Amino acid sequence: MKLFNSLTRQKEEFIPIENKKVRFYSCGQTIYLDVHLGNVRTYSYWDVLVRYLRWRGFDVFWVQNITDVGHLTDDADSGEDRIVKTARDKNLEPMVLVETQIKRFFEDIDALNIQRADVYPRATGHIPEMIDFISELLKKGYAYVVNGSVYFDVHKFPSYGELSPSSYSEESAGVRVAVNPEKRNPRDFALWIKAPPNYLMKWPSPWGLGYPGWHLECSVMSQKYLGDTLDIHSGGIEHLMLHHPNEIAQSEARTGKKFVNYWIHANHLIVNGRKMSKSLGNYILIRDLLKKYDPTAIRFFLINSHYRKNLDFNEDAFKEAQNLLTRIKNTLTLIGQIPGGEETTLTADLEILETEFIQAMDDDLNTVAAIQSIMKFIRKLNFALENQRKTVLDVSKGKIIELLEILGITLETANMEQNKGELVESLVDLLINVREDLRKAKMFGISDKIRSNLSKLGIILEDKGTGTIWKKQ
Ligand code: AMP
Ligand code: ZN
């Protein structure tokens, strides 16, 4: 499989460090508001990546953080902790907000069939590890303490900004935010932040009462569970400029080893030309969207675009996704409703489907091409259905369900079966009514034909004084 590695800016063959084992970390949610469509666009891809790798026989260990402290309103260490601020606005204890939001986070991702990671470490649960990490950086001379806060000195780490060279611009740091006078260099970033008086979210440390910096959390939690070097680290494209270069600097400074072999970044969901974001207020919450749209259609919409392209949110694209899904469901529902027939050449087409699907997914997770391979096969299935070629259709149905599952689209086959059962019952009832009318009109020839043909299909009609009943043979 090839993945576009943001570090080398090219597609590279994916080779894990250890045989088939994959150590995967994805940046997760800062847990102060409900999940919006932009968040799940990114999460859907990591889910699909994990599903696909597992399907190809890799043993994936997936960690995704939950940030419950330390993410300030501006990513570059200024402003206020997002959780503390929101909790105050809502008149809640910060940890009450966190508990509520975690519960709602899982409700939302479960509703969208986004698989859960193996571990969801919370920043507040790893304070001792963070203090140890910072102590090591101080001992090695990569960090410095000023007035109860600790900063990473980017000038001590010569390859800083390798992931995105433009991020290493001291002027740009100064332009975005007023540079904190405690920092030696504008690009230095906080590892530990001194807590203001009366602050609830604080912990004792060798440097006084404070809390960890957001960038530090991901390094500490990924390395705790996955080791010094990860196979894949993913996140939204905005992390390319600051969060991820900072993660690399502090992790590699500590271990002296490469932190991540493959960095992958997902582009954004866009609304009217701007990133959907909590701070812009142009977001659509998943729980609101679910009032209007089927979760499977939402998933289909999200996945029907390449992860390295922006995706525009608009109703038409949504309807298009819903239509494609309906076409697939219609075809699969028809399978099994037709009587037996001859063998077909679909076996060869099935192999083509699987080959094309794998080629697409191996090419940097090209979910769009993967969906196209499925739609092409659906057209062939429709043709075979018209010609009543049943034998290979059941296998085809199973294969489509299997491949869609890798894309996070779980079709409710149980429902489809139930609908089919209900449909059969209604049709038999309808035939009984028609036969009744035919008999009243003394058209016994046709009414007898209905009874004998139903009997060939295993449905026995019994005429009683109260009307006709039917049973399966
Ligand atoms: P946050 O809670 O804001 O840190 O975001 C959590 C995750 O959602 C991060 O991986 C972000 O990159 C991702 N994300 C936020 N907004 C969008 C968006 N509009 N499109 C795609 N991903 C997004
Ligand atoms: Zn992160």
mmCIF file of C-alpha atoms in Angstrom, residues 158-317:
data_model
loop_
_atom_site.group_PDB
_atom_site.id
_atom_site.type_symbol
_atom_site.label_atom_id
_atom_site.label_comp_id
_atom_site.label_asym_id
_atom_site.label_seq_id
_atom_site.Cartn_x
_atom_site.Cartn_y
_atom_site.Cartn_z
ATOM 1 C CA PRO A 158 18.229 22.095 14.158
ATOM 2 C CA SER A 159 15.772 20.131 12.027
ATOM 3 C CA TYR A 160 12.744 21.954 13.493
ATOM 4 C CA GLY A 161 10.044 22.478 10.890
ATOM 5 C CA GLU A 162 11.191 19.636 8.611
ATOM 6 C CA LEU A 163 7.564 18.594 8.208
ATOM 7 C CA SER A 164 6.600 21.979 6.810
ATOM 8 C CA PRO A 165 9.573 24.319 6.342
ATOM 9 C CA SER A 166 7.330 27.357 6.136
ATOM 10 C CA SER A 167 6.365 26.801 9.763
ATOM 11 C CA TYR A 168 9.891 27.775 10.783
ATOM 12 C CA SER A 169 9.457 31.448 10.288
ATOM 13 C CA GLU A 170 9.896 33.585 13.322
ATOM 14 C CA GLU A 171 8.203 36.523 11.650
ATOM 15 C CA SER A 172 5.062 34.491 10.974
ATOM 16 C CA ALA A 173 4.945 33.483 14.635
ATOM 17 C CA GLY A 174 5.082 37.137 15.587
ATOM 18 C CA VAL A 175 2.414 38.079 13.045
ATOM 19 C CA ARG A 176 -0.144 35.548 14.240
ATOM 20 C CA VAL A 177 -0.002 36.335 17.921
ATOM 21 C CA ALA A 178 1.768 38.771 20.159
ATOM 22 C CA VAL A 179 4.939 36.893 21.077
ATOM 23 C CA ASN A 180 5.026 35.797 24.681
ATOM 24 C CA PRO A 181 7.923 37.790 26.242
ATOM 25 C CA GLU A 182 8.898 34.749 28.307
ATOM 26 C CA LYS A 183 9.979 32.928 25.135
ATOM 27 C CA ARG A 184 13.570 33.139 23.929
ATOM 28 C CA ASN A 185 12.448 32.687 20.332
ATOM 29 C CA PRO A 186 8.980 33.337 18.882
ATOM 30 C CA ARG A 187 8.633 29.691 17.734
ATOM 31 C CA ASP A 188 9.451 28.219 21.137
ATOM 32 C CA PHE A 189 6.408 26.490 22.544
ATOM 33 C CA ALA A 190 5.079 25.774 26.012
ATOM 34 C CA LEU A 191 5.608 22.345 27.524
ATOM 35 C CA TRP A 192 4.231 23.336 30.925
ATOM 36 C CA ILE A 193 2.126 26.396 31.662
ATOM 37 C CA LYS A 194 1.993 28.138 35.018
ATOM 38 C CA ALA A 195 -1.588 28.164 36.334
ATOM 39 C CA PRO A 196 -3.151 31.520 37.154
ATOM 40 C CA PRO A 197 -4.465 31.995 40.726
ATOM 41 C CA ASN A 198 -7.802 30.277 41.503
ATOM 42 C CA TYR A 199 -7.377 28.000 38.508
ATOM 43 C CA LEU A 200 -9.024 24.588 38.841
ATOM 44 C CA MET A 201 -7.165 22.533 36.246
ATOM 45 C CA LYS A 202 -3.678 22.505 37.757
ATOM 46 C CA TRP A 203 -1.184 19.997 39.100
ATOM 47 C CA PRO A 204 1.938 20.217 41.242
ATOM 48 C CA SER A 205 5.218 19.931 39.357
ATOM 49 C CA PRO A 206 8.914 20.709 39.989
ATOM 50 C CA TRP A 207 8.177 24.126 38.419
ATOM 51 C CA GLY A 208 5.111 24.951 40.499
ATOM 52 C CA LEU A 209 1.368 24.534 39.984
ATOM 53 C CA GLY A 210 0.467 24.343 36.329
ATOM 54 C CA TYR A 211 -0.823 22.262 33.455
ATOM 55 C CA PRO A 212 0.693 20.647 30.338
ATOM 56 C CA GLY A 213 0.929 22.211 26.876
ATOM 57 C CA TRP A 214 -1.299 20.725 24.190
ATOM 58 C CA HIS A 215 1.546 19.695 21.842
ATOM 59 C CA LEU A 216 3.285 17.807 24.609
ATOM 60 C CA GLU A 217 0.236 15.674 25.339
ATOM 61 C CA CYS A 218 0.249 13.947 21.965
ATOM 62 C CA SER A 219 3.959 13.098 22.162
ATOM 63 C CA VAL A 220 3.663 11.695 25.670
ATOM 64 C CA MET A 221 0.518 9.668 25.080
ATOM 65 C CA SER A 222 1.528 8.298 21.685
ATOM 66 C CA GLN A 223 4.943 7.188 22.927
ATOM 67 C CA LYS A 224 3.563 5.705 26.135
ATOM 68 C CA TYR A 225 1.317 3.310 24.252
ATOM 69 C CA LEU A 226 3.158 2.859 20.957
ATOM 70 C CA GLY A 227 6.866 3.205 21.742
ATOM 71 C CA ASP A 228 9.511 5.722 20.638
ATOM 72 C CA THR A 229 8.825 5.339 16.907
ATOM 73 C CA LEU A 230 5.311 5.123 15.450
ATOM 74 C CA ASP A 231 4.452 3.700 12.065
ATOM 75 C CA ILE A 232 1.705 6.202 11.247
ATOM 76 C CA HIS A 233 0.650 9.462 12.849
ATOM 77 C CA SER A 234 -2.333 11.288 11.408
ATOM 78 C CA GLY A 235 -4.202 14.507 11.922
ATOM 79 C CA GLY A 236 -5.963 17.384 10.219
ATOM 80 C CA ILE A 237 -3.932 19.410 7.716
ATOM 81 C CA GLU A 238 -3.863 22.445 10.028
ATOM 82 C CA HIS A 239 -1.545 20.482 12.349
ATOM 83 C CA LEU A 240 1.152 20.453 9.680
ATOM 84 C CA MET A 241 2.262 23.946 10.603
ATOM 85 C CA LEU A 242 2.577 23.874 14.364
ATOM 86 C CA HIS A 243 1.227 20.976 16.351
ATOM 87 C CA HIS A 244 3.046 18.240 14.468
ATOM 88 C CA PRO A 245 6.404 20.013 13.997
ATOM 89 C CA ASN A 246 6.310 20.600 17.761
ATOM 90 C CA GLU A 247 5.478 16.959 18.446
ATOM 91 C CA ILE A 248 8.446 15.873 16.310
ATOM 92 C CA ALA A 249 10.865 18.314 17.954
ATOM 93 C CA GLN A 250 10.124 17.364 21.541
ATOM 94 C CA SER A 251 9.838 13.606 20.851
ATOM 95 C CA GLU A 252 13.025 13.315 18.827
ATOM 96 C CA ALA A 253 14.912 15.597 21.216
ATOM 97 C CA ARG A 254 13.984 13.242 24.043
ATOM 98 C CA THR A 255 14.668 9.878 22.384
ATOM 99 C CA GLY A 256 17.235 10.755 19.723
ATOM 100 C CA LYS A 257 15.184 8.496 17.445
ATOM 101 C CA LYS A 258 12.846 9.150 14.547
ATOM 102 C CA PHE A 259 9.367 9.797 15.994
ATOM 103 C CA VAL A 260 7.104 8.844 13.073
ATOM 104 C CA ASN A 261 7.742 7.018 9.803
ATOM 105 C CA TYR A 262 4.563 8.077 7.952
ATOM 106 C CA TRP A 263 2.773 11.350 8.618
ATOM 107 C CA ILE A 264 -0.640 11.590 6.985
ATOM 108 C CA HIS A 265 -2.910 14.621 6.928
ATOM 109 C CA ALA A 266 -6.546 15.012 5.987
ATOM 110 C CA ASN A 267 -7.822 18.144 4.310
ATOM 111 C CA HIS A 268 -10.830 20.019 5.498
ATOM 112 C CA LEU A 269 -14.546 20.089 5.203
ATOM 113 C CA ILE A 270 -15.375 23.500 3.831
ATOM 114 C CA VAL A 271 -18.519 25.614 4.189
ATOM 115 C CA ASN A 272 -18.902 28.626 1.893
ATOM 116 C CA GLY A 273 -15.163 28.650 1.241
ATOM 117 C CA ARG A 274 -14.081 28.417 4.886
ATOM 118 C CA LYS A 275 -13.033 25.557 7.138
ATOM 119 C CA MET A 276 -15.908 24.297 9.251
ATOM 120 C CA SER A 277 -14.761 25.118 12.754
ATOM 121 C CA LYS A 278 -15.953 25.677 16.244
ATOM 122 C CA SER A 279 -14.190 29.016 16.499
ATOM 123 C CA LEU A 280 -15.809 30.367 13.301
ATOM 124 C CA GLY A 281 -19.172 29.103 14.474
ATOM 125 C CA ASN A 282 -20.017 27.759 10.988
ATOM 126 C CA TYR A 283 -20.290 24.181 12.152
ATOM 127 C CA ILE A 284 -23.049 21.613 11.820
ATOM 128 C CA LEU A 285 -23.228 19.221 14.711
ATOM 129 C CA ILE A 286 -23.550 15.539 13.964
ATOM 130 C CA ARG A 287 -26.494 15.193 16.324
ATOM 131 C CA ASP A 288 -28.359 17.906 14.376
ATOM 132 C CA LEU A 289 -27.491 16.357 11.024
ATOM 133 C CA LEU A 290 -28.744 12.978 12.230
ATOM 134 C CA LYS A 291 -32.217 14.464 12.688
ATOM 135 C CA LYS A 292 -32.338 15.000 8.950
ATOM 136 C CA TYR A 293 -30.081 12.414 7.335
ATOM 137 C CA ASP A 294 -29.485 8.704 7.547
ATOM 138 C CA PRO A 295 -26.071 8.067 9.248
ATOM 139 C CA THR A 296 -25.011 5.729 6.447
ATOM 140 C CA ALA A 297 -25.638 8.496 3.898
ATOM 141 C CA ILE A 298 -23.529 10.894 5.985
ATOM 142 C CA ARG A 299 -20.688 8.358 6.005
ATOM 143 C CA PHE A 300 -21.092 7.820 2.276
ATOM 144 C CA PHE A 301 -20.937 11.563 1.628
ATOM 145 C CA LEU A 302 -17.767 11.911 3.708
ATOM 146 C CA ILE A 303 -15.953 9.012 2.139
ATOM 147 C CA ASN A 304 -16.939 9.850 -1.436
ATOM 148 C CA SER A 305 -14.046 12.313 -1.697
ATOM 149 C CA HIS A 306 -10.291 11.859 -1.353
ATOM 150 C CA TYR A 307 -8.893 12.582 2.100
ATOM 151 C CA ARG A 308 -6.208 14.916 0.710
ATOM 152 C CA LYS A 309 -8.785 17.127 -1.002
ATOM 153 C CA ASN A 310 -11.057 19.641 0.595
ATOM 154 C CA LEU A 311 -14.701 18.656 0.633
ATOM 155 C CA ASP A 312 -17.417 21.235 0.164
ATOM 156 C CA PHE A 313 -20.477 20.751 2.261
ATOM 157 C CA ASN A 314 -23.603 21.267 0.216
ATOM 158 C CA GLU A 315 -27.001 19.643 0.016
ATOM 159 C CA ASP A 316 -26.477 18.444 -3.580
ATOM 160 C CA ALA A 317 -23.367 16.434 -2.702
#
